[in-house]
Amino acid sequence: MHKHLGKILIIFFLATLLKAQDSVSTYYPYSNFITLTLGTGLTKGETDYPNSDIGFLGKGTVEYFIKSKTKFSVGLHLDGGFSQINGSGIKSGAPKDFESQLFALGLGASLNYKLKNNLVPFIGLEMQSIWIDVNQYSNPQNPNIKLITDKSAINFLTEVGLRYVISELISLNGSVGFNFVNADHIDGLNILNTKSDYFTTFNLSLSYAIDLSEQNDKDNDGISDSDDNCPYQAEDFDGFEDEDGCPEFDNDGDGIIDSKDKCPNEAEDFDGFEDKDGCPEFDNDGDGILDVNDKCPDEKEDFDGFQDEDGCPDLDNDNDGILDINDKCPNEAETFNNFEDGDGCPDTIPKATIIEEPKDEQPKIEKQETEQKIEPQKNSNKILVPSEFLLEGKSTFDSGSPKIKSSAFNALNQIAEQIKSNPGLKWRIEGHMDNSGTPFEVKALSTARANAVLEYMVSKGIPPTTFDAVGLGDQFPASSNSTAFGREKNRRVIIKRMR
């Protein structure tokens, strides 16, 4: 029966080990826990019989581990079990062999030390009351030898062992026990001048831990483990969800840890504006219009009385290419009819002007009104000034640059001579582009090319006050931007006569 019970316990230990071996965690074992332990093992007796065979033992223990915040923990336990002691070979006329069953009930204490997360060596001391049932297989041959009928004794047990923590609730234990009995009749004999009986135990056991109470608090954050969603991580008590027992390293869940988050309880909006500070910017440009209603959230509204509710600064309200700061009529588009086109105001179609040279021998020619461009006439004693000069981008400038090609100098020199010959006129230099590039890039290049032509004219001795230079970007295409030919036509500079 004992042999079968031992096999069953061993199989149970191995099955439990295999099932739980993947659940080892890094908790502090046993503190404020009760463990239930079942064990089996072997015994070796030292009695008045010179020969001792290996016996069997079985043991059960209930142990409470006092709550501790150090690597040491103290356990108080109650246990009970039975041991088998046997012997043979005595020659003093006593029964030649015996087998004793010892039934024990004891109280003890253990000192445990957390060596590693899953290794806990321990030492234990225990006092047991034992009841002895001796079975002697023959009667004494010596009439002076009498069998001891006292069935009780006191046993002092010293035990050393090691716990292997498989999981939070399960551990496998191994120990060696040294049992000092206060009597000499485990074997049923009490021979004078011999030492008290003694036996050694070798124990293998399995423990199951039970959380003692709902108020257990492993992480010492003041929240009982039964209510703590993170029993092994202390709550940070930062005012955000402090009742769940879990530290919130990123309260608002925006991916910016609270230690670097200026607004730990408000999620960053990641709108491309100051996204590293952790704060949502509801009005990026600070113009008083919330970003959700602001079509230009990163540019302040100019509040000039024109479309002020959209949140966008309107630098050119009437879209005539003349910035409002230079536009005398910011809400009315310039007509660009070659008459005062730089003031930004719509006006009437101008009349072409014919300038006469003061020669008495030539007949007087009356001025004529026309809306057509007037080309210079050769072999005439009158100098006719065109209403505009056209400079193609491809033949005038390096590609994508405001640098004027040397091959364009001759044409520019001819234009300069005609303008110099009529010092009383005002001219507007307009830079135009296709739509290749961002609006900013297109506007910048058109402005740079207009200024380059202005500088060239000034270098030829024409006063800079003769000109207004402006970049109009791609706002006034001469052809479609959908074809290469059309885009080439749109890249141009026009010098327009204003008056």
CSV table of C-alpha atoms in Angstrom, one decimal, residues 22-378:
chain,number,residue,atom,x,y,z
A,22,ASP,CA,5.9,27.9,-18.0
A,23,SER,CA,4.2,30.2,-15.4
A,24,VAL,CA,7.2,31.2,-13.3
A,25,SER,CA,7.1,34.9,-12.5
A,26,THR,CA,9.2,37.4,-10.6
A,27,TYR,CA,7.0,37.9,-7.5
A,28,TYR,CA,8.1,37.8,-3.9
A,29,PRO,CA,7.2,34.3,-2.8
A,30,TYR,CA,5.0,33.3,0.1
A,31,SER,CA,4.8,36.6,2.0
A,32,ASN,CA,1.4,36.7,3.7
A,33,PHE,CA,0.4,33.4,2.1
A,34,ILE,CA,-0.7,30.0,3.4
A,35,THR,CA,0.7,26.9,1.7
A,36,LEU,CA,-0.7,23.4,1.7
A,37,THR,CA,2.1,20.8,1.2
A,38,LEU,CA,2.0,17.1,0.5
A,39,GLY,CA,5.2,15.1,0.5
A,40,THR,CA,6.6,11.6,0.4
A,41,GLY,CA,10.1,10.2,0.9
A,42,LEU,CA,12.4,7.7,2.5
A,43,THR,CA,13.6,7.1,6.1
A,44,LYS,CA,16.8,5.6,7.5
A,45,GLY,CA,16.8,4.6,11.2
A,46,GLU,CA,19.5,4.4,13.8
A,47,THR,CA,18.3,2.0,16.6
A,48,ASP,CA,19.5,-0.8,18.8
A,49,TYR,CA,19.4,-3.0,15.8
A,50,PRO,CA,22.7,-2.9,13.8
A,51,ASN,CA,21.0,-3.2,10.4
A,52,SER,CA,18.4,-0.8,9.1
A,53,ASP,CA,16.5,-1.0,5.9
A,54,ILE,CA,15.1,2.0,3.9
A,55,GLY,CA,11.6,2.9,5.0
A,56,PHE,CA,8.8,5.0,3.5
A,57,LEU,CA,7.2,8.2,4.8
A,58,GLY,CA,4.2,10.5,4.0
A,59,LYS,CA,3.6,14.0,5.3
A,60,GLY,CA,1.2,16.9,5.0
A,61,THR,CA,1.9,20.5,6.1
A,62,VAL,CA,0.0,23.7,6.5
A,63,GLU,CA,2.2,26.7,6.8
A,64,TYR,CA,1.7,30.5,7.1
A,65,PHE,CA,4.4,32.9,6.0
A,66,ILE,CA,4.5,36.1,7.9
A,67,LYS,CA,4.3,39.2,5.7
A,68,SER,CA,7.7,40.6,4.9
A,69,LYS,CA,9.3,43.3,2.9
A,70,THR,CA,12.8,41.8,2.9
A,71,LYS,CA,14.3,38.8,1.2
A,72,PHE,CA,13.7,36.8,4.4
A,73,SER,CA,10.4,35.3,5.4
A,74,VAL,CA,9.4,33.3,8.4
A,75,GLY,CA,6.9,30.5,8.2
A,76,LEU,CA,4.9,28.9,11.0
A,77,HIS,CA,3.6,25.4,10.3
A,78,LEU,CA,1.5,22.5,11.6
A,79,ASP,CA,2.2,19.1,10.1
A,80,GLY,CA,1.3,15.5,10.4
A,81,GLY,CA,2.4,12.2,8.9
A,82,PHE,CA,3.8,8.8,9.3
A,83,SER,CA,7.2,7.1,9.0
A,84,GLN,CA,8.3,3.6,8.6
A,85,ILE,CA,11.4,2.4,10.6
A,86,ASN,CA,12.8,-1.1,10.5
A,87,GLY,CA,15.8,-3.1,11.6
A,88,SER,CA,17.4,-6.5,12.0
A,89,GLY,CA,20.5,-8.3,13.2
A,90,ILE,CA,20.5,-8.0,17.0
A,91,LYS,CA,22.2,-10.9,18.9
A,92,SER,CA,21.3,-10.3,22.6
A,93,GLY,CA,18.3,-12.6,22.6
A,94,ALA,CA,15.9,-9.9,21.4
A,95,PRO,CA,13.6,-10.4,18.5
A,96,LYS,CA,15.8,-10.6,15.4
A,97,ASP,CA,14.0,-7.9,13.5
A,98,PHE,CA,11.2,-5.3,13.7
A,99,GLU,CA,9.1,-2.8,11.8
A,100,SER,CA,7.7,0.3,13.5
A,101,GLN,CA,5.1,2.8,12.2
A,102,LEU,CA,5.5,6.3,13.6
A,103,PHE,CA,2.6,8.7,13.5
A,104,ALA,CA,3.6,12.3,14.2
A,105,LEU,CA,1.8,15.6,14.8
A,106,GLY,CA,4.0,18.7,15.2
A,107,LEU,CA,4.4,22.4,15.3
A,108,GLY,CA,7.4,24.3,13.9
A,109,ALA,CA,8.9,27.3,12.2
A,110,SER,CA,11.0,27.9,9.1
A,111,LEU,CA,13.3,30.7,8.0
A,112,ASN,CA,13.3,31.3,4.2
A,113,TYR,CA,15.5,33.4,2.1
A,114,LYS,CA,14.8,34.5,-1.5
A,115,LEU,CA,18.0,33.6,-3.3
A,116,LYS,CA,16.6,34.1,-6.8
A,117,ASN,CA,13.1,34.6,-8.2
A,118,ASN,CA,12.5,30.9,-8.1
A,119,LEU,CA,14.9,29.5,-5.6
A,120,VAL,CA,14.3,29.8,-1.8
A,121,PRO,CA,16.5,27.8,0.6
A,122,PHE,CA,15.1,27.3,4.1
A,123,ILE,CA,15.9,25.8,7.5
A,124,GLY,CA,13.2,24.5,9.8
A,125,LEU,CA,12.8,23.5,13.5
A,126,GLU,CA,9.9,21.4,14.8
A,127,MET,CA,8.7,19.6,17.8
A,128,GLN,CA,6.5,16.5,17.3
A,129,SER,CA,4.5,14.2,19.4
A,130,ILE,CA,4.8,10.7,18.0
A,131,TRP,CA,2.9,7.4,18.5
A,132,ILE,CA,4.8,4.2,17.9
A,133,ASP,CA,3.4,1.0,16.6
A,134,VAL,CA,6.1,-1.7,16.8
A,135,ASN,CA,5.7,-5.0,15.0
A,136,GLN,CA,8.3,-7.6,16.1
A,137,TYR,CA,8.4,-10.8,14.2
A,138,SER,CA,9.6,-13.1,17.1
A,139,ASN,CA,9.5,-13.2,20.9
A,140,PRO,CA,12.6,-12.4,23.0
A,141,GLN,CA,14.9,-15.5,23.6
A,142,ASN,CA,16.5,-13.8,26.6
A,143,PRO,CA,14.0,-13.7,29.6
A,144,ASN,CA,15.7,-10.6,30.9
A,145,ILE,CA,14.7,-8.6,27.8
A,146,LYS,CA,11.3,-7.1,27.9
A,147,LEU,CA,9.5,-5.2,25.2
A,148,ILE,CA,8.6,-1.6,25.8
A,149,THR,CA,4.9,-1.1,25.9
A,150,ASP,CA,5.1,2.8,26.0
A,151,LYS,CA,3.8,3.9,22.6
A,152,SER,CA,4.6,7.6,22.8
A,153,ALA,CA,7.7,9.9,22.5
A,154,ILE,CA,8.8,13.4,21.6
A,155,ASN,CA,10.7,14.0,18.4
A,156,PHE,CA,12.8,17.1,17.7
A,157,LEU,CA,13.2,17.7,14.0
A,158,THR,CA,15.8,19.8,12.2
A,159,GLU,CA,15.2,20.2,8.5
A,160,VAL,CA,17.2,21.9,5.7
A,161,GLY,CA,15.8,22.2,2.2
A,162,LEU,CA,15.2,24.1,-1.0
A,163,ARG,CA,12.0,25.4,-2.6
A,164,TYR,CA,11.8,25.7,-6.4
A,165,VAL,CA,9.1,28.2,-7.3
A,166,ILE,CA,7.3,26.9,-10.4
A,167,SER,CA,4.6,29.6,-10.4
A,168,GLU,CA,3.1,32.1,-8.1
A,169,LEU,CA,1.0,29.4,-6.4
A,170,ILE,CA,3.1,26.2,-6.8
A,171,SER,CA,6.5,25.2,-5.6
A,172,LEU,CA,8.5,21.9,-5.6
A,173,ASN,CA,10.4,21.3,-2.4
A,174,GLY,CA,13.2,19.0,-1.3
A,175,SER,CA,14.6,18.5,2.2
A,176,VAL,CA,16.6,16.4,4.6
A,177,GLY,CA,15.3,16.0,8.2
A,178,PHE,CA,17.3,15.0,11.2
A,179,ASN,CA,15.0,13.4,13.9
A,180,PHE,CA,16.2,13.3,17.5
A,181,VAL,CA,13.8,11.2,19.6
A,182,ASN,CA,13.8,11.6,23.4
A,183,ALA,CA,13.4,7.8,24.0
A,184,ASP,CA,15.1,4.6,23.0
A,185,HIS,CA,12.1,2.4,22.1
A,186,ILE,CA,11.3,3.1,18.5
A,187,ASP,CA,12.4,-0.5,18.0
A,188,GLY,CA,10.5,-1.7,21.0
A,189,LEU,CA,13.6,-2.1,23.0
A,190,ASN,CA,15.4,-0.1,25.7
A,191,ILE,CA,18.8,-1.4,26.3
A,192,LEU,CA,20.9,0.2,29.0
A,193,ASN,CA,23.9,2.3,28.1
A,194,THR,CA,22.8,2.8,24.5
A,195,LYS,CA,22.0,6.1,22.9
A,196,SER,CA,18.4,7.2,22.1
A,197,ASP,CA,17.0,6.1,18.8
A,198,TYR,CA,17.5,8.4,15.8
A,199,PHE,CA,16.3,8.5,12.2
A,200,THR,CA,16.9,10.6,9.1
A,201,THR,CA,14.2,11.5,6.5
A,202,PHE,CA,14.5,12.5,2.8
A,203,ASN,CA,11.5,14.3,1.7
A,204,LEU,CA,10.1,15.5,-1.7
A,205,SER,CA,7.0,17.6,-1.6
A,206,LEU,CA,4.7,19.9,-3.6
A,207,SER,CA,3.2,23.1,-2.2
A,208,TYR,CA,0.1,25.0,-3.2
A,209,ALA,CA,-0.1,28.6,-2.0
A,210,ILE,CA,-3.3,30.4,-1.0
A,211,ASP,CA,-3.7,34.2,-0.8
A,212,LEU,CA,-4.5,34.7,2.8
A,213,SER,CA,-6.9,37.6,2.6
A,214,GLU,CA,-8.4,40.1,0.2
A,215,GLN,CA,-6.3,42.8,1.8
A,216,ASN,CA,-3.1,41.3,0.4
A,217,ASP,CA,-1.0,44.0,-1.3
A,218,LYS,CA,2.1,42.7,-3.0
A,219,ASP,CA,3.2,46.0,-4.5
A,220,ASN,CA,2.5,48.0,-1.3
A,221,ASP,CA,0.6,50.7,-3.0
A,222,GLY,CA,-2.3,50.6,-0.6
A,223,ILE,CA,-4.7,48.9,-3.0
A,224,SER,CA,-5.6,45.3,-2.1
A,225,ASP,CA,-4.6,42.7,-4.7
A,226,SER,CA,-8.2,41.7,-5.2
A,227,ASP,CA,-8.9,45.3,-6.5
A,228,ASP,CA,-5.5,45.9,-8.1
A,229,ASN,CA,-5.3,45.3,-11.8
A,230,CYS,CA,-1.5,45.4,-11.6
A,231,PRO,CA,-0.7,43.7,-8.2
A,232,TYR,CA,3.1,43.7,-8.9
A,233,GLN,CA,3.3,47.3,-10.1
A,234,ALA,CA,2.6,50.1,-7.7
A,235,GLU,CA,0.0,52.8,-8.6
A,236,ASP,CA,1.7,56.1,-9.4
A,237,PHE,CA,-1.1,58.2,-7.9
A,238,ASP,CA,-0.8,61.0,-10.4
A,239,GLY,CA,-4.5,61.9,-10.2
A,240,PHE,CA,-5.4,59.8,-13.3
A,241,GLU,CA,-7.2,56.5,-12.8
A,242,ASP,CA,-5.5,56.0,-9.5
A,243,GLU,CA,-8.1,53.5,-8.3
A,244,ASP,CA,-7.1,50.7,-10.7
A,245,GLY,CA,-3.7,50.1,-9.1
A,246,CYS,CA,-1.7,50.4,-12.3
A,247,PRO,CA,0.9,53.1,-13.0
A,248,GLU,CA,-0.1,55.1,-16.1
A,249,PHE,CA,3.0,56.2,-17.8
A,250,ASP,CA,1.0,57.8,-20.6
A,251,ASN,CA,-2.3,59.0,-19.2
A,252,ASP,CA,-3.7,60.4,-22.4
A,253,GLY,CA,-2.4,57.6,-24.6
A,254,ASP,CA,-0.9,60.0,-27.1
A,255,GLY,CA,2.5,58.1,-27.2
A,256,ILE,CA,4.3,60.8,-25.2
A,257,ILE,CA,5.3,59.6,-21.8
A,258,ASP,CA,3.9,61.7,-18.9
A,259,SER,CA,7.4,62.8,-17.7
A,260,LYS,CA,7.9,64.6,-21.0
A,261,ASP,CA,4.2,65.6,-21.6
A,262,LYS,CA,3.2,69.1,-20.7
A,263,CYS,CA,-0.4,68.1,-20.9
A,264,PRO,CA,-0.4,64.5,-19.5
A,265,ASN,CA,-4.2,64.3,-19.4
A,266,GLU,CA,-4.9,65.8,-22.8
A,267,ALA,CA,-3.8,63.9,-26.0
A,268,GLU,CA,-1.6,65.7,-28.5
A,269,ASP,CA,-3.5,66.4,-31.7
A,270,PHE,CA,-0.5,65.7,-34.0
A,271,ASP,CA,-1.5,68.4,-36.5
A,272,GLY,CA,2.1,69.2,-37.5
A,273,PHE,CA,2.3,72.1,-35.0
A,274,GLU,CA,4.3,71.7,-31.8
A,275,ASP,CA,3.5,68.0,-31.7
A,276,LYS,CA,6.4,67.2,-29.2
A,277,ASP,CA,5.0,69.0,-26.2
A,278,GLY,CA,2.1,66.7,-25.7
A,279,CYS,CA,-0.5,69.4,-25.7
A,280,PRO,CA,-3.3,69.7,-28.2
A,281,GLU,CA,-3.2,73.1,-30.0
A,282,PHE,CA,-6.8,74.1,-30.6
A,283,ASP,CA,-5.8,77.4,-32.3
A,284,ASN,CA,-2.3,77.0,-33.7
A,285,ASP,CA,-1.9,80.5,-35.1
A,286,GLY,CA,-3.6,82.2,-32.1
A,287,ASP,CA,-6.0,84.2,-34.3
A,288,GLY,CA,-9.0,83.4,-32.2
A,289,ILE,CA,-10.5,81.0,-34.8
A,290,LEU,CA,-10.4,77.4,-33.7
A,291,ASP,CA,-8.4,75.1,-35.9
A,292,VAL,CA,-11.5,73.0,-36.6
A,293,ASN,CA,-13.0,76.0,-38.3
A,294,ASP,CA,-9.8,77.6,-39.6
A,295,LYS,CA,-8.9,76.9,-43.2
A,296,CYS,CA,-5.4,78.2,-42.5
A,297,PRO,CA,-4.7,76.9,-39.0
A,298,ASP,CA,-1.0,77.9,-39.1
A,299,GLU,CA,-1.5,81.4,-40.6
A,300,LYS,CA,-3.3,84.2,-38.7
A,301,GLU,CA,-6.3,85.8,-40.2
A,302,ASP,CA,-5.6,89.5,-41.1
A,303,PHE,CA,-9.0,90.7,-40.1
A,304,ASP,CA,-9.2,93.3,-42.9
A,305,GLY,CA,-12.9,93.1,-43.3
A,306,PHE,CA,-12.7,90.6,-46.1
A,307,GLN,CA,-13.6,86.9,-45.5
A,308,ASP,CA,-12.3,87.2,-41.9
A,309,GLU,CA,-14.3,84.2,-40.8
A,310,ASP,CA,-12.2,81.6,-42.8
A,311,GLY,CA,-9.1,82.1,-40.7
A,312,CYS,CA,-6.9,82.8,-43.7
A,313,PRO,CA,-4.9,86.0,-44.2
A,314,ASP,CA,-6.1,87.5,-47.5
A,315,LEU,CA,-3.0,89.2,-48.9
A,316,ASP,CA,-4.7,90.0,-52.2
A,317,ASN,CA,-8.4,90.2,-51.6
A,318,ASP,CA,-9.3,90.9,-55.3
A,319,ASN,CA,-6.8,88.4,-56.7
A,320,ASP,CA,-5.4,90.9,-59.2
A,321,GLY,CA,-1.8,90.0,-58.4
A,322,ILE,CA,-1.2,93.3,-56.5
A,323,LEU,CA,-0.8,92.8,-52.7
A,324,ASP,CA,-3.3,94.6,-50.6
A,325,ILE,CA,-0.6,96.6,-48.9
A,326,ASN,CA,0.3,98.1,-52.4
A,327,ASP,CA,-3.3,98.0,-53.7
A,328,LYS,CA,-5.3,101.2,-53.6
A,329,CYS,CA,-8.5,99.2,-54.4
A,330,PRO,CA,-7.9,96.0,-52.5
A,331,ASN,CA,-11.4,94.7,-53.0
A,332,GLU,CA,-11.6,95.7,-56.7
A,333,ALA,CA,-9.5,93.9,-59.3
A,334,GLU,CA,-7.1,95.9,-61.5
A,335,THR,CA,-8.1,95.8,-65.2
A,336,PHE,CA,-4.5,95.6,-66.5
A,337,ASN,CA,-5.3,97.7,-69.6
A,338,ASN,CA,-1.9,99.4,-69.7
A,339,PHE,CA,-3.1,102.4,-67.8
A,340,GLU,CA,-2.0,102.8,-64.2
A,341,ASP,CA,-2.0,99.0,-63.8
A,342,GLY,CA,0.2,99.3,-60.7
A,343,ASP,CA,-2.3,101.0,-58.5
A,344,GLY,CA,-4.6,98.0,-58.3
A,345,CYS,CA,-7.8,99.9,-59.3
A,346,PRO,CA,-10.0,99.2,-62.3
A,347,ASP,CA,-9.9,102.0,-64.9
A,348,THR,CA,-10.9,102.8,-68.5
A,349,ILE,CA,-9.0,101.7,-71.6
A,350,PRO,CA,-6.2,104.2,-72.3
A,351,LYS,CA,-5.6,105.9,-75.6
A,352,ALA,CA,-2.4,105.1,-77.6
A,353,THR,CA,0.0,108.1,-77.7
A,354,ILE,CA,2.0,109.2,-80.7
A,355,ILE,CA,4.9,111.4,-79.9
A,356,GLU,CA,5.9,113.9,-82.6
A,357,GLU,CA,9.4,115.1,-83.2
A,358,PRO,CA,9.7,118.9,-83.6
A,359,LYS,CA,10.6,119.2,-87.3
A,360,ASP,CA,9.0,122.1,-89.2
A,361,GLU,CA,9.5,120.6,-92.7
A,362,GLN,CA,7.3,117.6,-91.9
A,363,PRO,CA,3.5,117.9,-92.0
A,364,LYS,CA,1.7,117.7,-88.8
A,365,ILE,CA,0.2,114.3,-88.1
A,366,GLU,CA,-2.9,114.2,-85.9
A,367,LYS,CA,-3.1,111.8,-83.0
A,368,GLN,CA,-5.3,108.8,-83.6
A,369,GLU,CA,-7.1,106.7,-81.0
A,370,THR,CA,-6.5,102.9,-81.0
A,371,GLU,CA,-6.7,99.9,-78.7
A,372,GLN,CA,-4.2,97.9,-80.7
A,373,LYS,CA,-0.5,97.5,-79.9
A,374,ILE,CA,1.6,100.0,-81.9
A,375,GLU,CA,4.8,98.7,-83.4
A,376,PRO,CA,7.7,101.0,-84.2
A,377,GLN,CA,7.7,102.3,-87.8
A,378,LYS,CA,10.9,102.4,-89.8
